[in-house]
Amino acid sequence: MVSLIQCTNITKRYGSTLALDNVSLTLEAGAPIALIGPNGAGKTTLFSLLCGFLRASSGDALIMGHQAGSKALHGRLAALPQDANLDPRFSIGHQLELFAKLQGFIGSKAGNEVKRVLQQVDLSNTYDMKPEALSHGMRKRILLAQALMGSPELILLDEPTAGLDPPNVKVMRSLINDASKNATFIISSHNLDELEKVCQSVVHLDKGHLKGVVDIHQARNSGYLTVVMAELKTTDQDIRESLLSLPGVTAVSFNAPNRFVLEYDSKQHSNLDMLLMQHLSEKGWPYRQLVNGRTLEDQVYF
Ligand SMILES: Nc1ncnc2c1ncn2[C@@H]1O[C@H](COP(=O)(O)OP(=O)(O)OP(=O)(O)O)[C@@H](O)[C@H]1O
């Protein structure tokens, strides 16, 4: 079977800057995939290479079996760049129709496709409006509609929720969830909490290197407990020493104030959560939340 994306030894240099360093990566179609990494990690560069906007200095990127940027991918891949914008001069319907025509929709089919994608993002009423009449969240949804045009199989979204308030983030998440039944999304973002809610796997870049590809939920649920404590009068060190005495506990790490991740042998000690609750209660250390597994942030950055 042909993989959705197959990158082999991709290197990209901008002059003396090495933006991607020998990245090899295979991704399959399916649930949304997150692309993460600190500023300058190479995320936008990787997106641009996959879209065919840039050429690798060396290495190969195949998308659905075709060279990135090749004509065979026309209409099968779409991207929403981080700085994408709408033209303030034209109505939403007008500019989306133009885009539909560029995609190959002819005559009334272009208008029908625009109506279809506007309906998909629940903004049919904006057809005759100009961008200035829309909120930031609505404009992002219009840009998502543009990416959905022609029903591409692969959609790359660069920071789709940047600058959105929580209700709009939720709407965007739900739209992506619905659309991911028919397309594979790769989403680049710094919002790990949000990615965790939408994506199944994570591609982690750092300084141009591929640090790994993680299946979020599989890694999350075996052998880790995340505990958020109420305010404590004791030290992290006291808690760590005390918890390390519990059966099967191998490590306790404090990655944020009042929050720790406990690592344990889940095969031998499947009921550690119960023991932990009892232990905390005996010690008089009240906790707010106890979750099986680790957050995405803990998985990739600690
Ligand atoms: N056009 C360019 N010319 C020169 N250097 C560039 C260019 N584009 C990116 N770079 C450099 O390449 C490296 C990777 O940049 P890139 O934009 O791909 O990272 P990123 O992970 O998308 O960062 P961010 O999260 O800040 O958007 C950085 O060191 C950046 O300064």
mmCIF file of C-alpha atoms and ligand atoms in Angstrom:
data_model
loop_
_atom_site.group_PDB
_atom_site.id
_atom_site.type_symbol
_atom_site.label_atom_id
_atom_site.label_comp_id
_atom_site.label_asym_id
_atom_site.label_seq_id
_atom_site.Cartn_x
_atom_site.Cartn_y
_atom_site.Cartn_z
ATOM 1 C CA MET A 1 0.000 0.000 0.000
ATOM 2 C CA VAL A 2 1.243 3.502 -0.810
ATOM 3 C CA SER A 3 1.951 5.666 2.237
ATOM 4 C CA LEU A 4 0.368 9.086 2.582
ATOM 5 C CA ILE A 5 3.780 10.685 3.101
ATOM 6 C CA GLN A 6 7.210 9.205 2.739
ATOM 7 C CA CYS A 7 10.171 11.479 3.361
ATOM 8 C CA THR A 8 13.621 9.998 2.868
ATOM 9 C CA ASN A 9 16.693 11.844 4.161
ATOM 10 C CA ILE A 10 15.226 15.299 3.581
ATOM 11 C CA THR A 11 17.671 18.139 4.159
ATOM 12 C CA LYS A 12 16.818 21.796 3.597
ATOM 13 C CA ARG A 13 19.318 24.619 3.831
ATOM 14 C CA TYR A 14 18.677 28.330 3.546
ATOM 15 C CA GLY A 15 22.196 29.588 2.909
ATOM 16 C CA SER A 16 24.106 28.583 6.013
ATOM 17 C CA THR A 17 20.943 27.764 8.023
ATOM 18 C CA LEU A 18 20.137 24.088 8.240
ATOM 19 C CA ALA A 19 16.324 24.074 8.581
ATOM 20 C CA LEU A 20 15.823 20.304 8.154
ATOM 21 C CA ASP A 21 18.577 17.810 8.767
ATOM 22 C CA ASN A 22 18.256 14.389 7.159
ATOM 23 C CA VAL A 23 14.603 13.822 8.098
ATOM 24 C CA SER A 24 13.116 10.429 7.222
ATOM 25 C CA LEU A 25 9.475 9.922 7.985
ATOM 26 C CA THR A 26 6.566 7.736 6.919
ATOM 27 C CA LEU A 27 2.991 8.729 7.713
ATOM 28 C CA GLU A 28 -0.173 6.826 6.863
ATOM 29 C CA ALA A 29 -3.629 8.211 6.071
ATOM 30 C CA GLY A 30 -6.162 8.292 8.893
ATOM 31 C CA ALA A 31 -6.648 10.305 12.073
ATOM 32 C CA PRO A 32 -5.203 13.857 12.315
ATOM 33 C CA ILE A 33 -1.447 14.081 12.874
ATOM 34 C CA ALA A 34 0.191 16.853 14.900
ATOM 35 C CA LEU A 35 3.439 18.523 13.854
ATOM 36 C CA ILE A 36 5.139 20.104 16.836
ATOM 37 C CA GLY A 37 8.409 21.709 17.795
ATOM 38 C CA PRO A 38 9.748 24.982 19.195
ATOM 39 C CA ASN A 39 10.168 28.116 17.061
ATOM 40 C CA GLY A 40 12.602 27.485 14.246
ATOM 41 C CA ALA A 41 12.250 23.683 14.486
ATOM 42 C CA GLY A 42 11.522 23.402 10.762
ATOM 43 C CA LYS A 43 7.734 22.848 10.777
ATOM 44 C CA THR A 44 6.861 25.488 8.170
ATOM 45 C CA THR A 45 9.790 24.381 6.045
ATOM 46 C CA LEU A 46 8.532 20.778 6.113
ATOM 47 C CA PHE A 47 5.009 21.935 5.197
ATOM 48 C CA SER A 48 6.362 24.039 2.351
ATOM 49 C CA LEU A 49 8.351 21.086 1.018
ATOM 50 C CA LEU A 50 5.335 18.770 1.189
ATOM 51 C CA CYS A 51 3.206 21.344 -0.641
ATOM 52 C CA GLY A 52 5.865 21.747 -3.303
ATOM 53 C CA PHE A 53 6.380 25.460 -2.507
ATOM 54 C CA LEU A 54 10.043 24.712 -1.737
ATOM 55 C CA ARG A 55 12.537 22.132 -2.948
ATOM 56 C CA ALA A 56 14.665 20.083 -0.598
ATOM 57 C CA SER A 57 18.420 20.627 -0.788
ATOM 58 C CA SER A 58 18.630 16.839 -0.825
ATOM 59 C CA GLY A 59 16.390 13.860 -0.147
ATOM 60 C CA ASP A 60 13.006 12.781 -1.394
ATOM 61 C CA ALA A 61 9.426 13.590 -0.371
ATOM 62 C CA LEU A 62 6.704 11.368 -1.787
ATOM 63 C CA ILE A 63 3.033 12.180 -1.204
ATOM 64 C CA MET A 64 0.603 9.401 -2.017
ATOM 65 C CA GLY A 65 3.387 7.934 -4.131
ATOM 66 C CA HIS A 66 4.104 11.136 -6.109
ATOM 67 C CA GLN A 67 6.970 13.619 -5.807
ATOM 68 C CA ALA A 68 5.928 16.600 -3.654
ATOM 69 C CA GLY A 69 4.886 19.443 -5.931
ATOM 70 C CA SER A 70 4.085 17.194 -8.900
ATOM 71 C CA LYS A 71 0.997 17.793 -11.060
ATOM 72 C CA ALA A 72 -0.436 14.424 -10.055
ATOM 73 C CA LEU A 73 -1.139 15.907 -6.617
ATOM 74 C CA HIS A 74 -3.223 18.808 -7.914
ATOM 75 C CA GLY A 75 -6.487 18.796 -5.982
ATOM 76 C CA ARG A 76 -5.375 15.921 -3.729
ATOM 77 C CA LEU A 77 -3.490 18.097 -1.239
ATOM 78 C CA ALA A 78 -4.428 21.453 0.286
ATOM 79 C CA ALA A 79 -2.715 23.753 2.747
ATOM 80 C CA LEU A 80 -3.753 26.533 5.060
ATOM 81 C CA PRO A 81 -0.561 28.553 5.649
ATOM 82 C CA GLN A 82 -0.061 30.349 8.960
ATOM 83 C CA ASP A 83 -0.218 33.796 7.349
ATOM 84 C CA ALA A 84 -3.014 33.028 4.849
ATOM 85 C CA ASN A 85 -5.414 35.904 4.409
ATOM 86 C CA LEU A 86 -8.513 36.881 2.519
ATOM 87 C CA ASP A 87 -8.559 39.667 -0.053
ATOM 88 C CA PRO A 88 -10.365 42.626 1.567
ATOM 89 C CA ARG A 89 -11.642 43.863 -1.833
ATOM 90 C CA PHE A 90 -13.857 40.925 -2.753
ATOM 91 C CA SER A 91 -16.801 39.126 -1.214
ATOM 92 C CA ILE A 92 -16.206 35.695 0.299
ATOM 93 C CA GLY A 93 -18.233 33.997 -2.437
ATOM 94 C CA HIS A 94 -16.354 35.831 -5.176
ATOM 95 C CA GLN A 95 -12.889 34.952 -3.954
ATOM 96 C CA LEU A 96 -13.740 31.359 -3.106
ATOM 97 C CA GLU A 97 -15.262 30.922 -6.571
ATOM 98 C CA LEU A 98 -12.078 32.218 -8.119
ATOM 99 C CA PHE A 99 -10.169 29.688 -6.066
ATOM 100 C CA ALA A 100 -12.584 26.919 -7.115
ATOM 101 C CA LYS A 101 -11.980 27.790 -10.770
ATOM 102 C CA LEU A 102 -8.222 27.620 -10.208
ATOM 103 C CA GLN A 103 -8.862 24.170 -8.764
ATOM 104 C CA GLY A 104 -10.522 23.156 -12.030
ATOM 105 C CA PHE A 105 -14.235 23.628 -11.230
ATOM 106 C CA ILE A 106 -16.004 24.960 -14.323
ATOM 107 C CA GLY A 107 -19.086 27.213 -14.588
ATOM 108 C CA SER A 108 -21.834 26.595 -12.040
ATOM 109 C CA LYS A 109 -19.795 23.760 -10.495
ATOM 110 C CA ALA A 110 -17.476 26.381 -8.976
ATOM 111 C CA GLY A 111 -20.379 28.156 -7.257
ATOM 112 C CA ASN A 112 -21.796 24.848 -6.036
ATOM 113 C CA GLU A 113 -18.456 23.819 -4.589
ATOM 114 C CA VAL A 114 -18.174 27.155 -2.756
ATOM 115 C CA LYS A 115 -21.640 26.676 -1.289
ATOM 116 C CA ARG A 116 -20.748 23.142 -0.240
ATOM 117 C CA VAL A 117 -17.593 24.138 1.653
ATOM 118 C CA LEU A 118 -19.212 27.214 3.204
ATOM 119 C CA GLN A 119 -21.959 24.966 4.494
ATOM 120 C CA GLN A 120 -19.347 22.553 5.811
ATOM 121 C CA VAL A 121 -17.851 25.307 7.991
ATOM 122 C CA ASP A 122 -21.331 26.547 8.900
ATOM 123 C CA LEU A 123 -20.885 29.945 7.231
ATOM 124 C CA SER A 124 -23.260 29.789 4.255
ATOM 125 C CA ASN A 125 -24.563 33.227 5.192
ATOM 126 C CA THR A 126 -21.205 34.891 4.459
ATOM 127 C CA TYR A 127 -21.302 34.320 0.678
ATOM 128 C CA ASP A 128 -21.964 37.989 -0.150
ATOM 129 C CA MET A 129 -20.012 39.480 2.743
ATOM 130 C CA LYS A 130 -16.596 41.078 2.577
ATOM 131 C CA PRO A 131 -13.879 39.832 4.965
ATOM 132 C CA GLU A 132 -14.018 43.030 7.045
ATOM 133 C CA ALA A 133 -17.538 42.055 8.137
ATOM 134 C CA LEU A 134 -16.271 38.814 9.656
ATOM 135 C CA SER A 135 -14.640 38.107 13.002
ATOM 136 C CA HIS A 136 -11.134 36.629 13.166
ATOM 137 C CA GLY A 137 -12.624 33.216 13.999
ATOM 138 C CA MET A 138 -14.995 33.351 11.026
ATOM 139 C CA ARG A 139 -12.164 34.315 8.676
ATOM 140 C CA LYS A 140 -10.161 31.307 9.862
ATOM 141 C CA ARG A 141 -13.168 29.105 9.118
ATOM 142 C CA ILE A 142 -13.453 30.579 5.623
ATOM 143 C CA LEU A 143 -9.787 29.729 5.061
ATOM 144 C CA LEU A 144 -10.513 26.213 6.271
ATOM 145 C CA ALA A 145 -13.400 26.088 3.766
ATOM 146 C CA GLN A 146 -10.924 27.082 1.065
ATOM 147 C CA ALA A 147 -8.650 24.204 2.098
ATOM 148 C CA LEU A 148 -11.606 21.786 1.952
ATOM 149 C CA MET A 149 -12.444 22.751 -1.595
ATOM 150 C CA GLY A 150 -12.248 19.880 -4.058
ATOM 151 C CA SER A 151 -12.217 17.348 -1.181
ATOM 152 C CA PRO A 152 -8.439 16.870 -0.948
ATOM 153 C CA GLU A 153 -7.163 13.699 0.717
ATOM 154 C CA LEU A 154 -4.392 15.487 2.627
ATOM 155 C CA ILE A 155 -4.812 18.879 4.318
ATOM 156 C CA LEU A 156 -1.935 20.711 5.996
ATOM 157 C CA LEU A 157 -2.943 23.323 8.559
ATOM 158 C CA ASP A 158 -0.322 25.688 9.968
ATOM 159 C CA GLU A 159 -1.461 27.120 13.335
ATOM 160 C CA PRO A 160 -5.204 26.907 12.501
ATOM 161 C CA THR A 161 -6.267 28.111 15.939
ATOM 162 C CA ALA A 162 -3.661 30.852 16.514
ATOM 163 C CA GLY A 163 -5.270 33.949 17.960
ATOM 164 C CA LEU A 164 -8.690 32.331 18.397
ATOM 165 C CA ASP A 165 -10.669 32.541 21.632
ATOM 166 C CA PRO A 166 -11.708 29.277 23.349
ATOM 167 C CA PRO A 167 -15.227 29.087 21.807
ATOM 168 C CA ASN A 168 -13.780 29.532 18.303
ATOM 169 C CA VAL A 169 -11.029 27.009 19.011
ATOM 170 C CA LYS A 170 -13.777 24.556 19.936
ATOM 171 C CA VAL A 171 -15.688 25.232 16.717
ATOM 172 C CA MET A 172 -12.523 24.787 14.653
ATOM 173 C CA ARG A 173 -11.748 21.527 16.473
ATOM 174 C CA SER A 174 -15.194 20.172 15.753
ATOM 175 C CA LEU A 175 -14.985 21.165 12.064
ATOM 176 C CA ILE A 176 -11.603 19.456 11.733
ATOM 177 C CA ASN A 177 -12.935 16.374 13.502
ATOM 178 C CA ASP A 178 -15.868 16.143 11.110
ATOM 179 C CA ALA A 179 -13.755 16.783 8.024
ATOM 180 C CA SER A 180 -11.167 14.210 9.089
ATOM 181 C CA LYS A 181 -13.604 11.452 8.145
ATOM 182 C CA ASN A 182 -12.728 12.216 4.509
ATOM 183 C CA ALA A 183 -9.195 13.611 4.678
ATOM 184 C CA THR A 184 -6.017 13.258 6.708
ATOM 185 C CA PHE A 185 -5.038 16.479 8.470
ATOM 186 C CA ILE A 186 -1.533 17.385 9.520
ATOM 187 C CA ILE A 187 -1.723 20.226 11.993
ATOM 188 C CA SER A 188 1.230 22.333 13.047
ATOM 189 C CA SER A 189 0.680 24.182 16.289
ATOM 190 C CA HIS A 190 2.224 25.301 19.572
ATOM 191 C CA ASN A 191 -1.038 24.571 21.370
ATOM 192 C CA LEU A 192 -0.307 21.082 22.665
ATOM 193 C CA ASP A 193 -3.472 20.859 24.781
ATOM 194 C CA GLU A 194 -5.523 21.471 21.670
ATOM 195 C CA LEU A 195 -3.542 19.057 19.499
ATOM 196 C CA GLU A 196 -4.006 16.393 22.112
ATOM 197 C CA LYS A 197 -7.763 16.674 21.726
ATOM 198 C CA VAL A 198 -7.726 16.355 17.947
ATOM 199 C CA CYS A 199 -4.735 14.252 16.912
ATOM 200 C CA GLN A 200 -3.805 10.622 17.232
ATOM 201 C CA SER A 201 -0.094 10.896 16.551
ATOM 202 C CA VAL A 202 2.596 13.523 16.783
ATOM 203 C CA VAL A 203 5.619 14.302 14.647
ATOM 204 C CA HIS A 204 8.174 16.086 16.820
ATOM 205 C CA LEU A 205 10.839 18.283 15.214
ATOM 206 C CA ASP A 206 13.573 20.162 17.017
ATOM 207 C CA LYS A 207 16.291 22.277 15.373
ATOM 208 C CA GLY A 208 15.650 20.534 12.076
ATOM 209 C CA HIS A 209 15.910 17.035 13.526
ATOM 210 C CA LEU A 210 13.107 14.518 13.752
ATOM 211 C CA LYS A 211 12.919 13.747 17.470
ATOM 212 C CA GLY A 212 10.267 11.073 17.008
ATOM 213 C CA VAL A 213 6.748 10.096 16.013
ATOM 214 C CA VAL A 214 4.531 9.337 19.007
ATOM 215 C CA ASP A 215 1.146 7.681 19.146
ATOM 216 C CA ILE A 216 -0.347 10.024 21.737
ATOM 217 C CA HIS A 217 -2.932 7.779 23.269
ATOM 218 C CA GLN A 218 -0.934 4.596 23.314
ATOM 219 C CA ALA A 219 1.999 6.239 25.078
ATOM 220 C CA ARG A 220 -0.372 8.107 27.334
ATOM 221 C CA ASN A 221 -2.059 5.229 29.005
ATOM 222 C CA SER A 222 0.575 2.800 30.039
ATOM 223 C CA GLY A 223 2.526 3.168 33.227
ATOM 224 C CA TYR A 224 1.961 6.828 34.048
ATOM 225 C CA LEU A 225 -0.283 8.720 36.426
ATOM 226 C CA THR A 226 -0.558 12.505 36.308
ATOM 227 C CA VAL A 227 -1.583 14.182 39.534
ATOM 228 C CA VAL A 228 -2.526 17.802 40.119
ATOM 229 C CA MET A 229 -2.261 18.676 43.804
ATOM 230 C CA ALA A 230 -4.076 21.328 45.747
ATOM 231 C CA GLU A 231 -1.631 23.839 47.227
ATOM 232 C CA LEU A 232 0.982 22.009 49.249
ATOM 233 C CA LYS A 233 2.906 22.867 52.379
ATOM 234 C CA THR A 234 5.473 20.152 51.803
ATOM 235 C CA THR A 235 8.372 20.057 49.342
ATOM 236 C CA ASP A 236 8.545 18.265 45.985
ATOM 237 C CA GLN A 237 11.420 16.263 47.400
ATOM 238 C CA ASP A 238 9.310 14.968 50.330
ATOM 239 C CA ILE A 239 6.539 13.930 47.966
ATOM 240 C CA ARG A 240 8.960 12.258 45.590
ATOM 241 C CA GLU A 241 10.633 10.239 48.355
ATOM 242 C CA SER A 242 7.310 9.221 49.801
ATOM 243 C CA LEU A 243 5.811 8.120 46.489
ATOM 244 C CA LEU A 244 8.906 6.203 45.451
ATOM 245 C CA SER A 245 8.151 3.905 48.395
ATOM 246 C CA LEU A 246 4.909 2.772 46.736
ATOM 247 C CA PRO A 247 5.138 -0.651 45.023
ATOM 248 C CA GLY A 248 6.200 -0.474 41.355
ATOM 249 C CA VAL A 249 6.882 3.279 41.288
ATOM 250 C CA THR A 250 10.097 3.976 39.360
ATOM 251 C CA ALA A 251 10.107 7.775 38.949
ATOM 252 C CA VAL A 252 8.284 10.899 40.077
ATOM 253 C CA SER A 253 8.806 14.111 38.092
ATOM 254 C CA PHE A 254 7.501 17.596 38.777
ATOM 255 C CA ASN A 255 7.073 19.330 35.408
ATOM 256 C CA ALA A 256 4.809 22.144 36.574
ATOM 257 C CA PRO A 257 3.908 23.691 39.940
ATOM 258 C CA ASN A 258 1.726 21.351 42.015
ATOM 259 C CA ARG A 259 1.666 18.754 39.253
ATOM 260 C CA PHE A 260 3.675 15.572 39.051
ATOM 261 C CA VAL A 261 3.933 12.557 36.804
ATOM 262 C CA LEU A 262 4.458 9.211 38.403
ATOM 263 C CA GLU A 263 5.974 6.388 36.369
ATOM 264 C CA TYR A 264 5.286 2.805 37.427
ATOM 265 C CA ASP A 265 5.286 -0.788 36.298
ATOM 266 C CA SER A 266 1.698 -1.095 35.081
ATOM 267 C CA LYS A 267 1.956 -4.823 34.306
ATOM 268 C CA GLN A 268 2.758 -5.717 37.906
ATOM 269 C CA HIS A 269 0.737 -3.013 39.656
ATOM 270 C CA SER A 270 -2.480 -2.324 37.773
ATOM 271 C CA ASN A 271 -4.217 -0.794 40.816
ATOM 272 C CA LEU A 272 -1.580 1.816 41.617
ATOM 273 C CA ASP A 273 -4.112 4.642 41.176
ATOM 274 C CA MET A 274 -6.095 3.305 44.163
ATOM 275 C CA LEU A 275 -2.949 2.903 46.278
ATOM 276 C CA LEU A 276 -1.853 6.401 45.340
ATOM 277 C CA MET A 277 -5.167 7.968 46.338
ATOM 278 C CA GLN A 278 -5.032 6.156 49.663
ATOM 279 C CA HIS A 279 -1.423 7.218 50.223
ATOM 280 C CA LEU A 280 -2.126 10.883 49.478
ATOM 281 C CA SER A 281 -5.113 10.827 51.792
ATOM 282 C CA GLU A 282 -3.110 9.223 54.643
ATOM 283 C CA LYS A 283 -0.416 11.865 54.233
ATOM 284 C CA GLY A 284 -2.979 14.664 54.242
ATOM 285 C CA TRP A 285 -1.871 15.798 50.767
ATOM 286 C CA PRO A 286 -5.073 16.787 48.963
ATOM 287 C CA TYR A 287 -5.129 16.412 45.174
ATOM 288 C CA ARG A 288 -7.373 18.064 42.601
ATOM 289 C CA GLN A 289 -7.035 15.656 39.725
ATOM 290 C CA LEU A 290 -5.629 12.224 39.043
ATOM 291 C CA VAL A 291 -5.420 11.095 35.422
ATOM 292 C CA ASN A 292 -4.146 7.869 33.896
ATOM 293 C CA GLY A 293 -1.337 8.688 31.458
ATOM 294 C CA ARG A 294 0.628 11.821 30.624
ATOM 295 C CA THR A 295 -0.202 14.996 28.784
ATOM 296 C CA LEU A 296 1.300 15.476 25.334
ATOM 297 C CA GLU A 297 3.533 18.197 26.773
ATOM 298 C CA ASP A 298 4.929 15.788 29.348
ATOM 299 C CA GLN A 299 5.410 13.097 26.723
ATOM 300 C CA VAL A 300 7.445 15.183 24.324
ATOM 301 C CA TYR A 301 9.181 17.839 26.374
ATOM 302 C CA PHE A 302 10.081 16.069 29.631
HETATM 303 N N1 LIG B 1 13.222 31.920 3.828
HETATM 304 C C1 LIG B 1 14.137 31.673 4.755
HETATM 305 N N2 LIG B 1 15.384 32.152 4.657
HETATM 306 C C2 LIG B 1 16.321 31.897 5.582
HETATM 307 N N3 LIG B 1 16.115 31.155 6.693
HETATM 308 C C3 LIG B 1 14.884 30.653 6.864
HETATM 309 C C4 LIG B 1 13.830 30.876 5.921
HETATM 310 N N4 LIG B 1 12.708 30.248 6.364
HETATM 311 C C5 LIG B 1 13.054 29.664 7.524
HETATM 312 N N5 LIG B 1 14.347 29.901 7.825
HETATM 313 C C6 LIG B 1 15.081 29.381 8.994
HETATM 314 O O1 LIG B 1 14.934 27.976 8.999
HETATM 315 C C7 LIG B 1 14.727 27.483 10.308
HETATM 316 C C8 LIG B 1 13.393 26.738 10.374
HETATM 317 O O2 LIG B 1 12.341 27.697 10.180
HETATM 318 P P1 LIG B 1 10.804 27.299 10.097
HETATM 319 O O3 LIG B 1 10.049 28.538 9.776
HETATM 320 O O4 LIG B 1 10.639 26.137 9.192
HETATM 321 O O5 LIG B 1 10.525 26.824 11.605
HETATM 322 P P2 LIG B 1 9.132 26.654 12.368
HETATM 323 O O6 LIG B 1 9.259 25.399 13.165
HETATM 324 O O7 LIG B 1 8.012 26.729 11.401
HETATM 325 O O8 LIG B 1 9.123 27.922 13.325
HETATM 326 P P3 LIG B 1 7.869 28.725 13.970
HETATM 327 O O9 LIG B 1 7.280 27.833 15.010
HETATM 328 O O10 LIG B 1 8.543 29.930 14.565
HETATM 329 O O11 LIG B 1 6.919 29.075 12.848
HETATM 330 C C9 LIG B 1 14.813 28.698 11.219
HETATM 331 O O12 LIG B 1 16.125 28.793 11.700
HETATM 332 C C10 LIG B 1 14.487 29.857 10.310
HETATM 333 O O13 LIG B 1 15.116 31.044 10.748
#
